[in-house]
Short mmCIF file of C-alpha atoms in Angstrom, two decimals:
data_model
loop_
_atom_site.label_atom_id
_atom_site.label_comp_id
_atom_site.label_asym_id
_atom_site.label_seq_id
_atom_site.Cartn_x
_atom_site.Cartn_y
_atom_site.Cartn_z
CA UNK N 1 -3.39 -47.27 -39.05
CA UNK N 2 -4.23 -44.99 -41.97
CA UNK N 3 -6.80 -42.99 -39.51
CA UNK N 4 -3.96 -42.30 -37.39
CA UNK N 5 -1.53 -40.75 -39.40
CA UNK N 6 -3.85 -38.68 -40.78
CA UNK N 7 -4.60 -37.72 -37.47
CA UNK N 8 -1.02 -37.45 -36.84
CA UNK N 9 -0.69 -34.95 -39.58
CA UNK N 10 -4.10 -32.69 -38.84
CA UNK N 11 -2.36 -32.11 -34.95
CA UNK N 12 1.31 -31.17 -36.83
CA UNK N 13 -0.68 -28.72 -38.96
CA UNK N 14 -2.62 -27.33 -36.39
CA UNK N 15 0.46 -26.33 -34.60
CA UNK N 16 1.85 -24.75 -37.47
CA UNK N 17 -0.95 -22.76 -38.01
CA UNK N 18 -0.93 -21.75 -33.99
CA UNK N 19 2.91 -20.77 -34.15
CA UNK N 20 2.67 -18.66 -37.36
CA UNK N 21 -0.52 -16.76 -35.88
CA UNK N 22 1.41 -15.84 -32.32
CA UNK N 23 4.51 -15.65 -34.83
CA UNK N 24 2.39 -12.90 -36.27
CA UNK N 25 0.62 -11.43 -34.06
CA UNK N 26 4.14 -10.78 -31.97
CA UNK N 27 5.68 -9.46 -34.99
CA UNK N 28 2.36 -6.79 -35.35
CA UNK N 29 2.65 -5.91 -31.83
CA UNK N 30 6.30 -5.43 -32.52
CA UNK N 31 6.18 -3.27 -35.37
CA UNK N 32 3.17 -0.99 -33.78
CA UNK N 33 4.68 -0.40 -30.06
CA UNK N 34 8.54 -1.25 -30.29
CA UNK N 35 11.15 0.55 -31.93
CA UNK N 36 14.80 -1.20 -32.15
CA UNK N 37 17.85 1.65 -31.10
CA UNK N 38 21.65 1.23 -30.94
CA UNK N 39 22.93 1.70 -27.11
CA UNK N 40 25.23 0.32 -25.40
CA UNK N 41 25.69 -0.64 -21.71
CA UNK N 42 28.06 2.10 -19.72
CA UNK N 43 30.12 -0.03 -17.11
CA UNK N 44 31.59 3.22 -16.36
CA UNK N 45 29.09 5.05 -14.39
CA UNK N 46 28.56 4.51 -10.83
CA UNK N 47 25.68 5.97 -8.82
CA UNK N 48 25.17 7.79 -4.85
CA UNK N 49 21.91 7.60 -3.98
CA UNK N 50 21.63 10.10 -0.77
CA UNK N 51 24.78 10.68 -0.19
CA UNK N 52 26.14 6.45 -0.61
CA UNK N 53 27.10 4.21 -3.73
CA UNK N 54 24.24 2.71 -4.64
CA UNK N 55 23.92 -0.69 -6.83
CA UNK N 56 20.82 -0.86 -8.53
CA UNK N 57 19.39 -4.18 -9.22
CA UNK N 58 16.74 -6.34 -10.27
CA UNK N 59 13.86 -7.78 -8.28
CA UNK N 60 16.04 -10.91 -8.47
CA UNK N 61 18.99 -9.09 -6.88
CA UNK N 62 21.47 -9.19 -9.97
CA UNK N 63 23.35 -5.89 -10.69
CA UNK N 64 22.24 -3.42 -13.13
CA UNK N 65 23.94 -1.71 -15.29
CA UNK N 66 22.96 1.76 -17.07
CA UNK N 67 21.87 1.68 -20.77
CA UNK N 68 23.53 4.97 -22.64
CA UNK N 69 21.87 5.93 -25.43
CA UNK N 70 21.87 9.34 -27.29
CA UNK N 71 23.45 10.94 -24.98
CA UNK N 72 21.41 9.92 -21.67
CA UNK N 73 21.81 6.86 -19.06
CA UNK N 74 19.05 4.94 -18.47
CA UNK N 75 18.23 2.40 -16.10
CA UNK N 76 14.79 0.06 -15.23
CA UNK N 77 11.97 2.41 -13.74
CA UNK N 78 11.09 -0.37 -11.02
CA UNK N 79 14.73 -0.43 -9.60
CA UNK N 80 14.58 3.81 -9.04
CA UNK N 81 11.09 3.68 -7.94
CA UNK N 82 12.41 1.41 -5.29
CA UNK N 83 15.39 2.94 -4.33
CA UNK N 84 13.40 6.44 -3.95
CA UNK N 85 10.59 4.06 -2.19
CA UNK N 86 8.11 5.12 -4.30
CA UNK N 87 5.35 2.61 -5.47
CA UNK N 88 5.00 1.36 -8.11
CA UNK N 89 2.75 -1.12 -10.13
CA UNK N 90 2.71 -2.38 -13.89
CA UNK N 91 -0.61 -2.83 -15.52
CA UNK N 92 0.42 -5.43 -18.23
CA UNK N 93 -3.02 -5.65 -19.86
CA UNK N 94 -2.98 -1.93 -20.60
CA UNK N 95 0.46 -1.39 -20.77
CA UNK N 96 0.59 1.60 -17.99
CA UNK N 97 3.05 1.70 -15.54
CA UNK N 98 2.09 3.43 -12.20
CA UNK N 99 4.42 5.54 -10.41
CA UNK N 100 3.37 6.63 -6.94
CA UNK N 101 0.46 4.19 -6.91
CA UNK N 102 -2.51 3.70 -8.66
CA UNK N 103 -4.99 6.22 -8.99
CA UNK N 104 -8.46 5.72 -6.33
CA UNK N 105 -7.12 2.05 -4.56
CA UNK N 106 -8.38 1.83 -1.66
CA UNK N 107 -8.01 -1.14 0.88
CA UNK N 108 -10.27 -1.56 3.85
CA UNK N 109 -8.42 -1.41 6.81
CA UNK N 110 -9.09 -4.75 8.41
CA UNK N 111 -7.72 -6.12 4.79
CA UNK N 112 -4.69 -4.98 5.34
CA UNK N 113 -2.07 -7.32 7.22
CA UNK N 114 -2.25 -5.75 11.00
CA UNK N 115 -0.70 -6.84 14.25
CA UNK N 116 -2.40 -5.43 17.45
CA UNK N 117 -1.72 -5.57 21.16
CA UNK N 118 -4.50 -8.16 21.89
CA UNK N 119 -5.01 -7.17 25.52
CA UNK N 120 -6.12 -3.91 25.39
CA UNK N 121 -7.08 -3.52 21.24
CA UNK N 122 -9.67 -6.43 20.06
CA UNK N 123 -11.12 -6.71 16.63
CA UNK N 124 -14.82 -7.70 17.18
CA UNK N 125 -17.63 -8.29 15.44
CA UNK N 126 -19.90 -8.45 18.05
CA UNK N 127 -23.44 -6.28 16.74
CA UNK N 128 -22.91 -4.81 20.84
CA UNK N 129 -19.71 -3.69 20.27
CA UNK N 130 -20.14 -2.41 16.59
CA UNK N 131 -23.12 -0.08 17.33
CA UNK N 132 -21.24 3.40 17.70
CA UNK N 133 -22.91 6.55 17.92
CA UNK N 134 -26.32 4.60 16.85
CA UNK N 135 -25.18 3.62 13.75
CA UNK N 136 -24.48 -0.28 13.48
CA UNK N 137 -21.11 -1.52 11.71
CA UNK N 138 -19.89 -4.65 10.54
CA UNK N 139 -16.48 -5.04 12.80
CA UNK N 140 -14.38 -2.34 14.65
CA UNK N 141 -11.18 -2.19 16.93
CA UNK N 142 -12.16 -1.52 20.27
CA UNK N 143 -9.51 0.15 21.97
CA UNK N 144 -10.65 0.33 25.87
CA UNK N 145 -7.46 1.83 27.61
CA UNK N 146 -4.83 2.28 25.50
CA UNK N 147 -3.61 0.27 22.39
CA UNK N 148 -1.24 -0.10 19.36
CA UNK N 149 -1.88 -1.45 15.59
CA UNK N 150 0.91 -2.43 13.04
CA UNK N 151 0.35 -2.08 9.43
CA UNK N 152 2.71 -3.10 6.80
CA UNK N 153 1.99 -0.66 3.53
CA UNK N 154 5.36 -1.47 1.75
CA UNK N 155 5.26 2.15 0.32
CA UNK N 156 1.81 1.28 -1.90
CA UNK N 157 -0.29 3.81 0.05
CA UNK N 158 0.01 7.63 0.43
CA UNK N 159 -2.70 8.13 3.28
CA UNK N 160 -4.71 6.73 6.27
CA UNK N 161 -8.19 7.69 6.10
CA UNK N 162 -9.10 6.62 10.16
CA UNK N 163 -12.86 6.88 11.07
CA UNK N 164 -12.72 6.80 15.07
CA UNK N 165 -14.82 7.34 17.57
CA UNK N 166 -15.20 7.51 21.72
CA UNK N 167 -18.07 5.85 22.78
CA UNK N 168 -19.69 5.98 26.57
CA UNK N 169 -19.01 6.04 29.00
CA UNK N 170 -15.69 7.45 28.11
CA UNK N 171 -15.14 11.09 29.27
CA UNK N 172 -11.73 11.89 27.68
CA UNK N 173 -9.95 13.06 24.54
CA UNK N 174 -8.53 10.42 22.91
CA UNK N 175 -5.45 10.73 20.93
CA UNK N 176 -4.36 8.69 17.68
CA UNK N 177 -0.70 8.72 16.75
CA UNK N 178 1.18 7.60 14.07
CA UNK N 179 4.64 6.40 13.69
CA UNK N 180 7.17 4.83 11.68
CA UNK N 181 7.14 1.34 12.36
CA UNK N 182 9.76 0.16 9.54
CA UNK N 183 13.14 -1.57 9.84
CA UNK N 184 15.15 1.23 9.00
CA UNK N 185 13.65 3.75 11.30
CA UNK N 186 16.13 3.63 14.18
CA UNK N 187 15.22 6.33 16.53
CA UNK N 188 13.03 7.87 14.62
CA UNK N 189 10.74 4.74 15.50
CA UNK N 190 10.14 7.05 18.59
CA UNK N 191 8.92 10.34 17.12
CA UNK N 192 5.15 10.93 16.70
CA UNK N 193 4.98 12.05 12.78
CA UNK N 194 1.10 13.03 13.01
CA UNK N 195 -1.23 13.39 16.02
CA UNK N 196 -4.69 14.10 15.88
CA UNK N 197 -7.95 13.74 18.86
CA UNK N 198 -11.38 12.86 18.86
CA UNK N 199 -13.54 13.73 21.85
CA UNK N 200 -16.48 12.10 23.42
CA UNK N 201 -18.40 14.90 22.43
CA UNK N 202 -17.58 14.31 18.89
CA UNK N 203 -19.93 12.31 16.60
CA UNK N 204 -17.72 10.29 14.55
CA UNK N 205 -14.61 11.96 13.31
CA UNK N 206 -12.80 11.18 9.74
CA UNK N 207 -9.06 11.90 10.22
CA UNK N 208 -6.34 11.41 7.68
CA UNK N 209 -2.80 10.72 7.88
CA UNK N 210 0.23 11.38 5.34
CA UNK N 211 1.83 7.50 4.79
CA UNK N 212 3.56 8.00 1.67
CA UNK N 213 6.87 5.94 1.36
CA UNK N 214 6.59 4.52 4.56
CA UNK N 215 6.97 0.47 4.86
CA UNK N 216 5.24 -0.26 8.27
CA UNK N 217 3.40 2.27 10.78
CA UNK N 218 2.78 2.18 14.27
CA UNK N 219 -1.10 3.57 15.73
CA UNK N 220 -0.46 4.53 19.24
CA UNK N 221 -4.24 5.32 20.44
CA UNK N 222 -4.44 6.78 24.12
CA UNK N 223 -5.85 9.31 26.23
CA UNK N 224 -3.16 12.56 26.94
CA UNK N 225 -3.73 11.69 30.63
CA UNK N 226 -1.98 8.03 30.22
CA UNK N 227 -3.96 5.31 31.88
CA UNK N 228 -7.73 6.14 32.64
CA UNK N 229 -10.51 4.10 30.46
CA UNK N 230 -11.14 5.65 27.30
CA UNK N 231 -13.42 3.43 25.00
CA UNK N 232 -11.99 4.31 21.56
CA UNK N 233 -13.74 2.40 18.26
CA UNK N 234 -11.82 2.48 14.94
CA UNK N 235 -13.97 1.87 12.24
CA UNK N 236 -14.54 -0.85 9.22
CA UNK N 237 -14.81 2.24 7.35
CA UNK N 238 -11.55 3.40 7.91
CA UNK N 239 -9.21 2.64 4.95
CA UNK N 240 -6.00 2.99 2.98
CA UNK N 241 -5.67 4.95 -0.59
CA UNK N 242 -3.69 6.94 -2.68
CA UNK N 243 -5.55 10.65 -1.69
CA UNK N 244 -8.04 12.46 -3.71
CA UNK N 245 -6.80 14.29 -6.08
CA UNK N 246 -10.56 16.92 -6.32
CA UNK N 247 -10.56 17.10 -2.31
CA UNK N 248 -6.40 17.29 -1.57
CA UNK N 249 -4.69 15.35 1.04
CA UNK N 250 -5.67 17.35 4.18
CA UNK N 251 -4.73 15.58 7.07
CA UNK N 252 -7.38 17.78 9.22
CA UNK N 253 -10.06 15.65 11.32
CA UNK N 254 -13.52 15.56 9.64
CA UNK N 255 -16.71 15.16 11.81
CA UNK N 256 -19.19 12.25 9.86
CA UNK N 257 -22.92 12.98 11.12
#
C-alpha cells in the first residue's frame, strides 16, 4: 500500500513539473513574440468588396468584426486573402504566413485532382504509349482526337507549366486551351483565356499558362480543323507552381530537345 502512494505522489509531481515547464515556456514565447495593445472591436464599419457588402468571416463561417486600433481597422489576413482569392498558407512551425502561395511548390500534374473525358483523353502508363519523341516517360494523357481535363487549383497555383507533344502519325497543329472552369464563371466559362499550339514538327514543347486566382480550369486540347486524328501526349512532366521568380512568368511555348 505504502509503494503505491508513493507512486501516487511521484505521477502528481511529475505533472506539476510538466505544467510549470509549458507554463513557462508559453509565458517566454509570450514575452519574446507577443505584445498586449488596447483596441477595441468597431461594430460600426461595414465593408463593399467590388462594388457589394461584404461580411467577412471565419473559416467556420461566423461573422467578423474589424479590430480598431490606433487609428486603423484591422481584420484576419486569411478572411481578405480569401475574399480577394488569393492563396494563402500558414507555416506554424516557422511562424510565416504566405500570401500568394508559397515560394517554388510545385505539384505534378497527375497529383493534382483531374477529371477527363475518358473516351477520347486516357491516362496510361503503358511503356508504348509513354515513349514520345524517343524519350520514355512514366505516364502521359493521350489525347487522340480531341479531349478536355478538369483541374481544381482552389486559387493555390499561379501557373501551368504543360509539356505536350504530337506524336505520329499525326499531321496537324494541335491547340491547348484553357478556361475557367469554376462555379462562378457564368459565361465567361465559354471564353478561351490562353491558347497556345504545338506542331508535329515540334520536338517537345514547354508551354505555360497564367492560373492565378482561378478555382477550377478547363484544358480544351484539339486540332483548329475540329475533328481529324491528332495524337496529342501531355506529359508527367508537366506541373503546377507558383512561377519563377529569376526566369518571369512568360506564358510563351518553349521547345525541350
Amino acid at each position: 500500500m505504502r509503494m503505491k502512494v508513493k507512486k501516487s505522489k511521484a505521477v502528481r509531481i511529475m505533472l506539476v513539473v510538466v505544467a510549470m515547464f509549458v507554463s513557462s515556456f508559453g509565458s517566454a514565447y509570450a514575452a519574446a513574440n507577443l505584445e498586449p495593445i488596447n483596441a477595441f472591436f468597431n461594430r460600426g464599419v461595414s465593408f463593399v468588396l467590388k462594388g457589394e457588402l461584404w461580411q467577412p468571416r471565419d473559416e467556420d463561417g461566423k461573422p467578423l468584426t474589424a479590430i480598431f486600433y490606433n487609428g486603423n481597422n484591422y481584420l484576419p489576413v486569411r478572411a481578405l486573402a480569401e475574399a480577394l482569392k488569393i492563396p494563402i498558407d500558414y507555416d506554424a512551425a516557422n511562424q510565416k504566413i504566405y500570401i500568394g502561395g508559397k515560394p517554388g511548390e510545385k505539384t505534378p500534374i497527375f497529383a493534382m485532382p483531374m477529371e477527363i473525358d475518358n473516351i477520347y483523353a486516357i491516362p496510361t502508363k503503358d511503356p508504348k504509349e509513354t515513349n514520345v519523341k524517343d524519350k520514355q516517360y512514366q505516364e502521359v494523357l493521350k489525347i487522340d482526337q480531341y479531349g478536355d481535363a478538369y483541374f481544381t487549383l482552389d486559387r493555390k497555383y499561379k501557373r501551368l507549366v504543360l509539356d505536350a507533344a504530337v506524336i505520329s502519325p499525326g499531321e496537324y497543329d494541335v491547340e491547348f486551351s484553357l478556361y475557367n472552369a469554376g462555379d462562378t464563371a457564368g459565361s465567361a466559362a465559354s471564353t478561351v483565356l490562353e491558347m497556345h499550339s504545338v506542331s508535329p514538327d515540334d520536338d517537345v514543347k514547354r508551354l505555360m499558362f497564367n492560373v492565378e486566382g482561378l478555382e477550377k480550369i478547363k484544358l480544351h486540347v484539339q486540332s483548329h480543323n475540329l475533328n481529324p486524328y491528332i495524337y496529342a501526349r501531355i506529359l508527367d512532366t508537366s506541373f503546377f507552381d507558383n512561377g519563377d521568380p529569376a526566369a518571369g512568368n512568360s506564358s510563351s511555348g518553349t521547345i525541350i530537345k
